[in-house]
PDB file of C-alpha atoms in Angstrom:
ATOM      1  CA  UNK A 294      37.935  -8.606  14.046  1.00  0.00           C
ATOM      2  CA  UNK A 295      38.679  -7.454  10.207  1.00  0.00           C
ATOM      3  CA  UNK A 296      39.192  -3.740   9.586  1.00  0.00           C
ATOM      4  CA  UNK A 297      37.023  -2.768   7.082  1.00  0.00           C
ATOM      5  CA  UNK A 298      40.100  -2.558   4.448  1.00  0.00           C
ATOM      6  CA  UNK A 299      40.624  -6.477   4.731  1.00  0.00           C
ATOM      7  CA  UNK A 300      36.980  -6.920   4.301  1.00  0.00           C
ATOM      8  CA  UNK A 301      36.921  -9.310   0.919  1.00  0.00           C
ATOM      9  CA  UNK A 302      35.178  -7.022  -1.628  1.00  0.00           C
ATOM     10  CA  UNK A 303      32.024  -9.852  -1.916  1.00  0.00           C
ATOM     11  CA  UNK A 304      31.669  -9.495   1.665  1.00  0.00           C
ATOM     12  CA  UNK A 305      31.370  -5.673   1.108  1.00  0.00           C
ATOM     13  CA  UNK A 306      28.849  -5.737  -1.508  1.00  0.00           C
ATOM     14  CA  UNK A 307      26.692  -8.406   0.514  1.00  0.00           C
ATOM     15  CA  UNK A 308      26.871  -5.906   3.086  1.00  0.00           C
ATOM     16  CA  UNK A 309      25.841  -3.198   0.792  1.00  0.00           C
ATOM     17  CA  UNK A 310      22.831  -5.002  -0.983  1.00  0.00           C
ATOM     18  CA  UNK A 311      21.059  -6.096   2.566  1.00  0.00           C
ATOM     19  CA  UNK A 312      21.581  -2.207   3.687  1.00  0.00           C
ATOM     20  CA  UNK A 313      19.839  -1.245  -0.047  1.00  0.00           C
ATOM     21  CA  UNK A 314      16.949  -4.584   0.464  1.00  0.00           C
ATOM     22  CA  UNK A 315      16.388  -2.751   3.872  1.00  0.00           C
ATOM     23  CA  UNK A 316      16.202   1.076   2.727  1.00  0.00           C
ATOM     24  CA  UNK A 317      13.426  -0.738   0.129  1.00  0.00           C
ATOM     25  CA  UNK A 318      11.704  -2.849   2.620  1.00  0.00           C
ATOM     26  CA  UNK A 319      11.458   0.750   4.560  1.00  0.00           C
ATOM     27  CA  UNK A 320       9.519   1.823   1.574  1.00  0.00           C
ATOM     28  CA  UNK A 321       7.523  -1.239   1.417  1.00  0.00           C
ATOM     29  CA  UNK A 322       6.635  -0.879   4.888  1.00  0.00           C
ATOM     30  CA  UNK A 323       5.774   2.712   5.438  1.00  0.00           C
ATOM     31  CA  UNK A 324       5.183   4.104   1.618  1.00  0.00           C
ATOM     32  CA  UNK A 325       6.915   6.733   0.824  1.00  0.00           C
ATOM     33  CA  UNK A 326       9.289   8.333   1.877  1.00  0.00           C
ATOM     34  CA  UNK A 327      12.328  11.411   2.162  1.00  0.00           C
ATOM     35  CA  UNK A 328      15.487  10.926   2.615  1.00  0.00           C
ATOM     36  CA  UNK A 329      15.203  12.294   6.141  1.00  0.00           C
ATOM     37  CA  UNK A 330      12.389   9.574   6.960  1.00  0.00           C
ATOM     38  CA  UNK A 331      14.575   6.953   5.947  1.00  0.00           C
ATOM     39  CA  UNK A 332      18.245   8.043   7.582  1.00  0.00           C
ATOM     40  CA  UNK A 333      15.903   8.333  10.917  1.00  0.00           C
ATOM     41  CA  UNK A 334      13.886   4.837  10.760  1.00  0.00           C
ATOM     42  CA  UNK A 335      17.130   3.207   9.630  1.00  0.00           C
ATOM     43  CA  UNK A 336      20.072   4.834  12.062  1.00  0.00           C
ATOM     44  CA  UNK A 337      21.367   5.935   8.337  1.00  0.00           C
ATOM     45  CA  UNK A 338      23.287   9.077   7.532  1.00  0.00           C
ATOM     46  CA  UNK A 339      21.295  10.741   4.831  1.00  0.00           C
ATOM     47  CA  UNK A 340      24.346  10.761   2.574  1.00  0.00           C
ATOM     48  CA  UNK A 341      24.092   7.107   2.704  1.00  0.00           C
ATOM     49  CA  UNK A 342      20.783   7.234   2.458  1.00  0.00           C
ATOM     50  CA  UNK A 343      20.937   8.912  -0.957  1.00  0.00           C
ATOM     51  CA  UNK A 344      23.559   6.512  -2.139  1.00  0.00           C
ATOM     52  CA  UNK A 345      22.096   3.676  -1.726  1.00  0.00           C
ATOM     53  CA  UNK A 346      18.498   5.474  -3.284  1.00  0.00           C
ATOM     54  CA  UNK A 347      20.558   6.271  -6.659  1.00  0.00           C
ATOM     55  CA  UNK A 348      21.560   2.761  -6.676  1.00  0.00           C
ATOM     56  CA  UNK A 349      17.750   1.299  -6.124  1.00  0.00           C
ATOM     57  CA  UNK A 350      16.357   3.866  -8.649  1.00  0.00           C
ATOM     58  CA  UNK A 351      19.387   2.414 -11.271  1.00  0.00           C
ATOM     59  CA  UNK A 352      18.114  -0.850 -10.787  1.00  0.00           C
ATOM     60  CA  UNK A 353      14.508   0.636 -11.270  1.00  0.00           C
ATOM     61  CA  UNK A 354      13.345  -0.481  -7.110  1.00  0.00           C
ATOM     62  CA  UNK A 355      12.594   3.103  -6.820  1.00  0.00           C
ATOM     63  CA  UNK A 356      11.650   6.168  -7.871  1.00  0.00           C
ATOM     64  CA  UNK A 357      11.549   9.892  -6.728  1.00  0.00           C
ATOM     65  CA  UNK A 358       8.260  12.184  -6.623  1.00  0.00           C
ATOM     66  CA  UNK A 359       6.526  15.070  -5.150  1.00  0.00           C
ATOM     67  CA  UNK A 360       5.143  14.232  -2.220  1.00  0.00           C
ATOM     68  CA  UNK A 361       1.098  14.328  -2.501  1.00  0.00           C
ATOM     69  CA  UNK A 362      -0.764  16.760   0.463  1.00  0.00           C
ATOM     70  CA  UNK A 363      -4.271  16.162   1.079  1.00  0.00           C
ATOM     71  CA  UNK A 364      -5.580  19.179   2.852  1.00  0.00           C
ATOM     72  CA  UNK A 365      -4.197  22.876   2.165  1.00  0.00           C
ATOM     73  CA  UNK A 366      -0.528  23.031   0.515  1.00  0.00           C
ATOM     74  CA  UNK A 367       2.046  24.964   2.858  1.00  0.00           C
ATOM     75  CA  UNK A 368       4.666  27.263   1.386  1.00  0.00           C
ATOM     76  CA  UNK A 369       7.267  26.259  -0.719  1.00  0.00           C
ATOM     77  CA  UNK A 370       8.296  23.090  -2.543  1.00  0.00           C
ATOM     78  CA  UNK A 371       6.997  19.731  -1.834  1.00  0.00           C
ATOM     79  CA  UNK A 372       9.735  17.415  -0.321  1.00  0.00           C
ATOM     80  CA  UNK A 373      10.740  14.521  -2.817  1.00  0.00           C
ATOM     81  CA  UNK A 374      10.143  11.494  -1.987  1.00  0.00           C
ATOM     82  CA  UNK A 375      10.768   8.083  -3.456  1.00  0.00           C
ATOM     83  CA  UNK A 376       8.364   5.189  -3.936  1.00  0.00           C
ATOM     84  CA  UNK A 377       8.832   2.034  -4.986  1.00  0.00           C
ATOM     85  CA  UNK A 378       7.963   1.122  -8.618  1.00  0.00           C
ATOM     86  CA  UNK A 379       6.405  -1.895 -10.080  1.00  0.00           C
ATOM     87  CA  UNK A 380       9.408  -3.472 -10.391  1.00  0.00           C
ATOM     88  CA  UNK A 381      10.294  -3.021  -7.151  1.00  0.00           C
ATOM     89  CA  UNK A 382       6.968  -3.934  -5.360  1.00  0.00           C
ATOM     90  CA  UNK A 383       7.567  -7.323  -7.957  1.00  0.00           C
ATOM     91  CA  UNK A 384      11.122  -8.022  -6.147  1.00  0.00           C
ATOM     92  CA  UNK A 385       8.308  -8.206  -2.722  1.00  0.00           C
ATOM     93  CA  UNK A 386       5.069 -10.151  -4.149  1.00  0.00           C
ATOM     94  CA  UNK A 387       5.445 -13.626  -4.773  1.00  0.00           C
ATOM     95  CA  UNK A 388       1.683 -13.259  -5.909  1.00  0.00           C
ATOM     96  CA  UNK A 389       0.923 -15.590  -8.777  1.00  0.00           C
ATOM     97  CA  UNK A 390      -1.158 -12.448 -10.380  1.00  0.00           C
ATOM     98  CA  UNK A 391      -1.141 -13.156 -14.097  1.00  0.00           C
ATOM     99  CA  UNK A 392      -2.888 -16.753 -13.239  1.00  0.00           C
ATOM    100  CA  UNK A 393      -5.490 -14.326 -10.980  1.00  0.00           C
ATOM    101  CA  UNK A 394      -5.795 -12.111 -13.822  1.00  0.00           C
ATOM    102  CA  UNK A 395      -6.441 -14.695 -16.398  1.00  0.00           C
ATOM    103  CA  UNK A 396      -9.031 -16.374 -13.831  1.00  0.00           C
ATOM    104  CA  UNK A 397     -11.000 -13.062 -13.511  1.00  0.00           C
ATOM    105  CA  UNK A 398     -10.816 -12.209 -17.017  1.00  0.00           C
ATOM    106  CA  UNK A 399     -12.624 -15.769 -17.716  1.00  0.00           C
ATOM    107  CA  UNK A 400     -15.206 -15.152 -15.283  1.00  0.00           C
ATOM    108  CA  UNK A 401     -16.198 -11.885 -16.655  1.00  0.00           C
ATOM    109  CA  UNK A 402     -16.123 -13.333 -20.255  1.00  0.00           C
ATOM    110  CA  UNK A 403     -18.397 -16.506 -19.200  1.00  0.00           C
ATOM    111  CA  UNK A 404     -20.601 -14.918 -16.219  1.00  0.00           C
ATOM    112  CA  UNK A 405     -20.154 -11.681 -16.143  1.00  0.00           C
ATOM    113  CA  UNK A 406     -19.174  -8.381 -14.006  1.00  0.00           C
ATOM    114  CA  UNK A 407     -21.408  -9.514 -11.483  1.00  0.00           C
ATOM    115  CA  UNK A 408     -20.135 -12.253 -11.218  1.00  0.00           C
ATOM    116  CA  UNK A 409     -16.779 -10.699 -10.355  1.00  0.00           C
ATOM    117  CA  UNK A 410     -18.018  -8.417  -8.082  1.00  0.00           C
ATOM    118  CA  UNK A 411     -19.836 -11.286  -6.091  1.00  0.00           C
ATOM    119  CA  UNK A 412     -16.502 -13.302  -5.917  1.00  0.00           C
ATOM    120  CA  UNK A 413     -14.749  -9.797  -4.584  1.00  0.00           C
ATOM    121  CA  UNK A 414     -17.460  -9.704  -1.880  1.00  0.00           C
ATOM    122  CA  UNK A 415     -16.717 -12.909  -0.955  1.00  0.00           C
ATOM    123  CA  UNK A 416     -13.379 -13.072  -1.072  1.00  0.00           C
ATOM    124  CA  UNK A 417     -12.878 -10.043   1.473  1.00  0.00           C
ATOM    125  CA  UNK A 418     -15.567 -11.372   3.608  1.00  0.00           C
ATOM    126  CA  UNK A 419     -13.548 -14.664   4.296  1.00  0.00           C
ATOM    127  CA  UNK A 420     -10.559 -12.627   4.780  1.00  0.00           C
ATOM    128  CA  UNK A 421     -11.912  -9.940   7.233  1.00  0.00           C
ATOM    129  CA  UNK A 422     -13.426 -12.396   9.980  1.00  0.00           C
ATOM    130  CA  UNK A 423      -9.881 -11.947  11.650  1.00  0.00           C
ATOM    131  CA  UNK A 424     -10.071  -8.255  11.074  1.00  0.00           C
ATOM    132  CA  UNK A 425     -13.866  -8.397  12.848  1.00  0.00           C
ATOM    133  CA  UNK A 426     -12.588 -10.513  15.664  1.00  0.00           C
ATOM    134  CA  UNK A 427      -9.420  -8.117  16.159  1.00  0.00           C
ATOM    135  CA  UNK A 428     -11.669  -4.685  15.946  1.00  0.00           C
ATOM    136  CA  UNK A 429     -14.786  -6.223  18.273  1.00  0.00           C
ATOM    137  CA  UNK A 430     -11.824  -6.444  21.113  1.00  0.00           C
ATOM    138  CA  UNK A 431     -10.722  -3.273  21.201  1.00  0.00           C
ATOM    139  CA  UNK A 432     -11.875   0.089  22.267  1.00  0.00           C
ATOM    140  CA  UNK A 433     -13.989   2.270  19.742  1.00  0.00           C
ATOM    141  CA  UNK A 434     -11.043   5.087  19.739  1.00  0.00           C
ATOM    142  CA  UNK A 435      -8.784   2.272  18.782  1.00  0.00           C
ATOM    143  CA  UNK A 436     -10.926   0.124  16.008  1.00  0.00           C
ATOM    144  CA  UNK A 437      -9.126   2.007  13.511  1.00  0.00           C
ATOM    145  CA  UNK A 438      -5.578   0.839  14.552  1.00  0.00           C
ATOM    146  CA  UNK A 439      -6.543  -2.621  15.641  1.00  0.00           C
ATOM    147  CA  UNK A 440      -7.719  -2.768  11.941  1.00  0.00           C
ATOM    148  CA  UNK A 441      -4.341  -1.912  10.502  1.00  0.00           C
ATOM    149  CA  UNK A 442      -2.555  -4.181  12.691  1.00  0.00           C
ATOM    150  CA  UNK A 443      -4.683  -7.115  11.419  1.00  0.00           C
ATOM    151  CA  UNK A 444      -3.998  -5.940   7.838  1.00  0.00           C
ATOM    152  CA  UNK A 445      -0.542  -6.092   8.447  1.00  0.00           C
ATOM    153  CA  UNK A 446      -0.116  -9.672   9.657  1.00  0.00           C
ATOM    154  CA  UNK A 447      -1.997 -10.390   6.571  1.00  0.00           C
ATOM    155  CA  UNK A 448       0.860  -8.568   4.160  1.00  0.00           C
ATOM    156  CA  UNK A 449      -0.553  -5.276   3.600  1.00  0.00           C
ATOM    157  CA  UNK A 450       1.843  -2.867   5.684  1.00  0.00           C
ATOM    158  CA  UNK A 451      -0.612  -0.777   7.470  1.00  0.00           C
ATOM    159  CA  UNK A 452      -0.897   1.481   9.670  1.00  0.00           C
ATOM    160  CA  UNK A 453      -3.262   4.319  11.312  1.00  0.00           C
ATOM    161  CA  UNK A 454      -2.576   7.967  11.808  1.00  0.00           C
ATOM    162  CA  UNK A 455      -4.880  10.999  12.858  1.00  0.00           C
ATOM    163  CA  UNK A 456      -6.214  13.256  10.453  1.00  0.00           C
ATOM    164  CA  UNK A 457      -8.566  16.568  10.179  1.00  0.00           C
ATOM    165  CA  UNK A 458     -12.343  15.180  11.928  1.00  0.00           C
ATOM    166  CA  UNK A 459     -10.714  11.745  11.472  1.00  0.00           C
ATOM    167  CA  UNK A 460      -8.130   9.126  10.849  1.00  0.00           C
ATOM    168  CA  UNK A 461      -6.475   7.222   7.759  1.00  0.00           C
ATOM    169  CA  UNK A 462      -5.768   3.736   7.409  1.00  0.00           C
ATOM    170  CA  UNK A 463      -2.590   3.549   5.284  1.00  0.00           C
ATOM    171  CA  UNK A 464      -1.670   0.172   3.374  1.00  0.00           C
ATOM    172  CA  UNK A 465       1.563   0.551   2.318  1.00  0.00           C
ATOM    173  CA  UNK A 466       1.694  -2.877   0.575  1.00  0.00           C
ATOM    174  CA  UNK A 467      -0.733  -4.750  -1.584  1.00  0.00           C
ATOM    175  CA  UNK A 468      -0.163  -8.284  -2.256  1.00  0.00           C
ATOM    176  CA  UNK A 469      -2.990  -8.294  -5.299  1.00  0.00           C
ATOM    177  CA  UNK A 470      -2.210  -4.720  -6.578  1.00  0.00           C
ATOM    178  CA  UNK A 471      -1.534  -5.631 -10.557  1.00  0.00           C
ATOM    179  CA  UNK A 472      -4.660  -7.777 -10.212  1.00  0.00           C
ATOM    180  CA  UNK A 473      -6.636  -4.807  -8.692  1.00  0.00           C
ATOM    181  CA  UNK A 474      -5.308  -2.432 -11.412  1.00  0.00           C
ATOM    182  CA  UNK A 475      -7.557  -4.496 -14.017  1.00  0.00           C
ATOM    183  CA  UNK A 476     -10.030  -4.932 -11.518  1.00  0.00           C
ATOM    184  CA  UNK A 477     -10.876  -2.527  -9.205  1.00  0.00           C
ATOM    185  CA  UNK A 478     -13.543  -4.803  -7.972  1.00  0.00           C
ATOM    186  CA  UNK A 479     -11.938  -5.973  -5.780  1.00  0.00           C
ATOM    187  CA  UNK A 480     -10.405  -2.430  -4.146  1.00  0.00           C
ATOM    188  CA  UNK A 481     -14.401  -1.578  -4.144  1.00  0.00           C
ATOM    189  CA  UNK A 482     -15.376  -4.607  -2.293  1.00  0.00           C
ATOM    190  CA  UNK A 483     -12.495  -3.784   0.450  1.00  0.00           C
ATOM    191  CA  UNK A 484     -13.351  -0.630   0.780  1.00  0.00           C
ATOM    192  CA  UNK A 485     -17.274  -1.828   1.458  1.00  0.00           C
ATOM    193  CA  UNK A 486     -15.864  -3.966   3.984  1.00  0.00           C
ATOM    194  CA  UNK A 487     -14.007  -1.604   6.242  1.00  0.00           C
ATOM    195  CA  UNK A 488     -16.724   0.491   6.027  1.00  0.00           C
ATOM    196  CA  UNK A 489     -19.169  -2.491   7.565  1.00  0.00           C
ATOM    197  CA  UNK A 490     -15.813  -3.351  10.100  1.00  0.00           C
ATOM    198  CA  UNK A 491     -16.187   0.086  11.280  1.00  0.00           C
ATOM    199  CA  UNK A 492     -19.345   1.420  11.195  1.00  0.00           C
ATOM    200  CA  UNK A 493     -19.348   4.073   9.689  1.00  0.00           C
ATOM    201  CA  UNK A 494     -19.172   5.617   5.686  1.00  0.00           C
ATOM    202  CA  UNK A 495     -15.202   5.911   4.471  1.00  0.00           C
ATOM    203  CA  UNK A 496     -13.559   6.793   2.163  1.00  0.00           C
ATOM    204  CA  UNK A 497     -10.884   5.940  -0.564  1.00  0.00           C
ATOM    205  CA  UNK A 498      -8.696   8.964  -1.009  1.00  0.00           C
ATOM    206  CA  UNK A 499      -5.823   6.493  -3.035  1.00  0.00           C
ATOM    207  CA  UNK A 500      -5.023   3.471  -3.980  1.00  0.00           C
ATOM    208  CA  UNK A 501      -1.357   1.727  -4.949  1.00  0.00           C
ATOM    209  CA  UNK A 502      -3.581   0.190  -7.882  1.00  0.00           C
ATOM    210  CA  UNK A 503      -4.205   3.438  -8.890  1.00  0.00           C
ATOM    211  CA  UNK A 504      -1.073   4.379  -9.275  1.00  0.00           C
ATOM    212  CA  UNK A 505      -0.554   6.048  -5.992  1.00  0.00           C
ATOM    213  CA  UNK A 506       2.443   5.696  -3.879  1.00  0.00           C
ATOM    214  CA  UNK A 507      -0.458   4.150  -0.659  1.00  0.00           C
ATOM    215  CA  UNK A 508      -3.686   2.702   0.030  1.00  0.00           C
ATOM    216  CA  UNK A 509      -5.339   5.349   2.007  1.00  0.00           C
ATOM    217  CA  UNK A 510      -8.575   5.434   3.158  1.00  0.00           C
ATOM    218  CA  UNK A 511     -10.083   8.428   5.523  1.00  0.00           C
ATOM    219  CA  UNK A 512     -12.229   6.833   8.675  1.00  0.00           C
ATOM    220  CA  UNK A 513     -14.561  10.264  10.182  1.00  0.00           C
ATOM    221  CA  UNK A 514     -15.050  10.646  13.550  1.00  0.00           C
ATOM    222  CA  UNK A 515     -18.114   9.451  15.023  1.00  0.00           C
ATOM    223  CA  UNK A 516     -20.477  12.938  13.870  1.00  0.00           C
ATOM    224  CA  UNK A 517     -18.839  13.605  10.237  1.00  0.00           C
ATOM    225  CA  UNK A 518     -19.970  10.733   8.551  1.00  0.00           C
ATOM    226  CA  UNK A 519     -19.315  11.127   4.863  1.00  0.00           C
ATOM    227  CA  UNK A 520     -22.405  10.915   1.965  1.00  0.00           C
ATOM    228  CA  UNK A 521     -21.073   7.623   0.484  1.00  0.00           C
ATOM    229  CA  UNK A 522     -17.816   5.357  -0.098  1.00  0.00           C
ATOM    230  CA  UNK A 523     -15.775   5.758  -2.929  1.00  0.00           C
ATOM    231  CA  UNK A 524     -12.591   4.700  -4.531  1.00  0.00           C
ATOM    232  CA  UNK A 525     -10.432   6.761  -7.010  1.00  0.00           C
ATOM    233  CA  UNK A 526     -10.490   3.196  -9.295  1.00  0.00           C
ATOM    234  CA  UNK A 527     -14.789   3.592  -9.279  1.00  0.00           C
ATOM    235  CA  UNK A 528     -14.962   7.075  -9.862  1.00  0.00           C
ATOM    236  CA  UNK A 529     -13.165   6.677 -13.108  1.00  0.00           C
ATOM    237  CA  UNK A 530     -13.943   3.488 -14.662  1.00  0.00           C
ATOM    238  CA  UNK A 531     -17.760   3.679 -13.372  1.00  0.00           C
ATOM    239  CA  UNK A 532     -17.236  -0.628 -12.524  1.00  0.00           C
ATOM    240  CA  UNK A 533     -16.225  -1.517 -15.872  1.00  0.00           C
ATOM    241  CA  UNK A 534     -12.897  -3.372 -16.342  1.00  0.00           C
ATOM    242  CA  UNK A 535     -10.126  -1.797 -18.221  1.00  0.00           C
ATOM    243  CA  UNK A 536      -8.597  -3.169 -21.048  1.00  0.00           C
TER     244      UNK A 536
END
């Protein structure tokens, strides 16, 4: 076995970049994140951690920011965390969006919003018979997860976690993102469709097209139902497609 000092220096450095492609893929996976978060899920000292994080956010993979709190803010500072940019979600996403772009931007110019808004709605329909069959099988207190585990297999990262009279679904990935940032279509029609998956009114609380770090989207308990579903993308373009 090689000591580390007659370890050829390309050797080293492929060592290096797979530790760095797995501190992103950590990212990728679970959004983001501290430094702490990531020395734990990785077996990491956070020293290293923050080495190889300077090194990413170089290369502009990532970038630091206050962490968002829904709910009441504690005392003192928000912890930093660092979320990958669009660079770095491009390094990922071997989605061919310009050409989906391009083919959404003709269909609005030749048939239409609706028209757009019908092929969202269909779209996620296809997709979500999986998700259907996967939620019908499981337990009512776990619909919720067996929904994110479905979304991951399908590239979207998620997961489930309690919350106040509730639960979030968290996507941490989004293989159609750049299209959805022109488009919010087709975050709306997703949304629509958990909320049929379920059974019950959610809600968007943020989206990665949006600009958020996450996908998340609040699921009430059975009893606090909310008024209507909404998406951070809807509420400020009002359906129309940006620019």
């Amino acid at each position: 076995m090689k000591n580390v000092g007659e370890v050829p220096q390309e050797e080293l450095a492929t060592g290096e970049r797979s530790t760095r492609n797995r501190v992103a893929r950590s990212i990728l996976d679970h959004g983001p994140s501290t430094v702490a978060d990531l020395a734990k899920r990785l077996g990491l000292t956070q020293a290293a951690v923050r080495r190889h994080l300077d090194a990413l956010a170089h290369e502009n993979v990532v970038e630091p920011r206050e962490q968002r709190v829904y709910g009441a803010r504690t005392r003192g500072r928000p912890a930093k965390v660092f979320a990958l940019t669009d660079c770095g979600r491009d390094a990922f996403d071997q989605s061919y969006d310009k050409l989906a772009a391009d083919a959404l931007r003709w269909i609005t110019e030749h048939h239409g919003e609706e028209a757009v808004v019908a092929f969202a709605r269909a779209r996620i329909t296809a997709q979500a018979e999986t998700y259907r069959q996967a939620i019908d099988a499981a337990p009512p207190e776990q619909r919720t997860e067996a929904l994110a585990k479905a979304l991951t297999a399908d590239g979207y990262a998620a997961t489930a976690r309690s919350a106040p009279v509730g639960e979030q679904l968290c996507q941490h990935h989004c293989p159609v993102a750049h299209v959805a940032e022109q488009f919010p279509q087709l975050c709306e029609a997703e949304t629509e469709i958990f909320s049929e998956l379920l059974g019950t009114h959610v809600q968007r609380l943020a989206t990665i097209a949006h600009g958020d770090g996450v996908c998340t989207t609040f699921i009430p308990r059975s009893g606090s139902t909310t008024r209507q579903t909404t998406t951070p993308a809807s509420a400020s373009t009002a359906g129309r497609n940006p620019a």
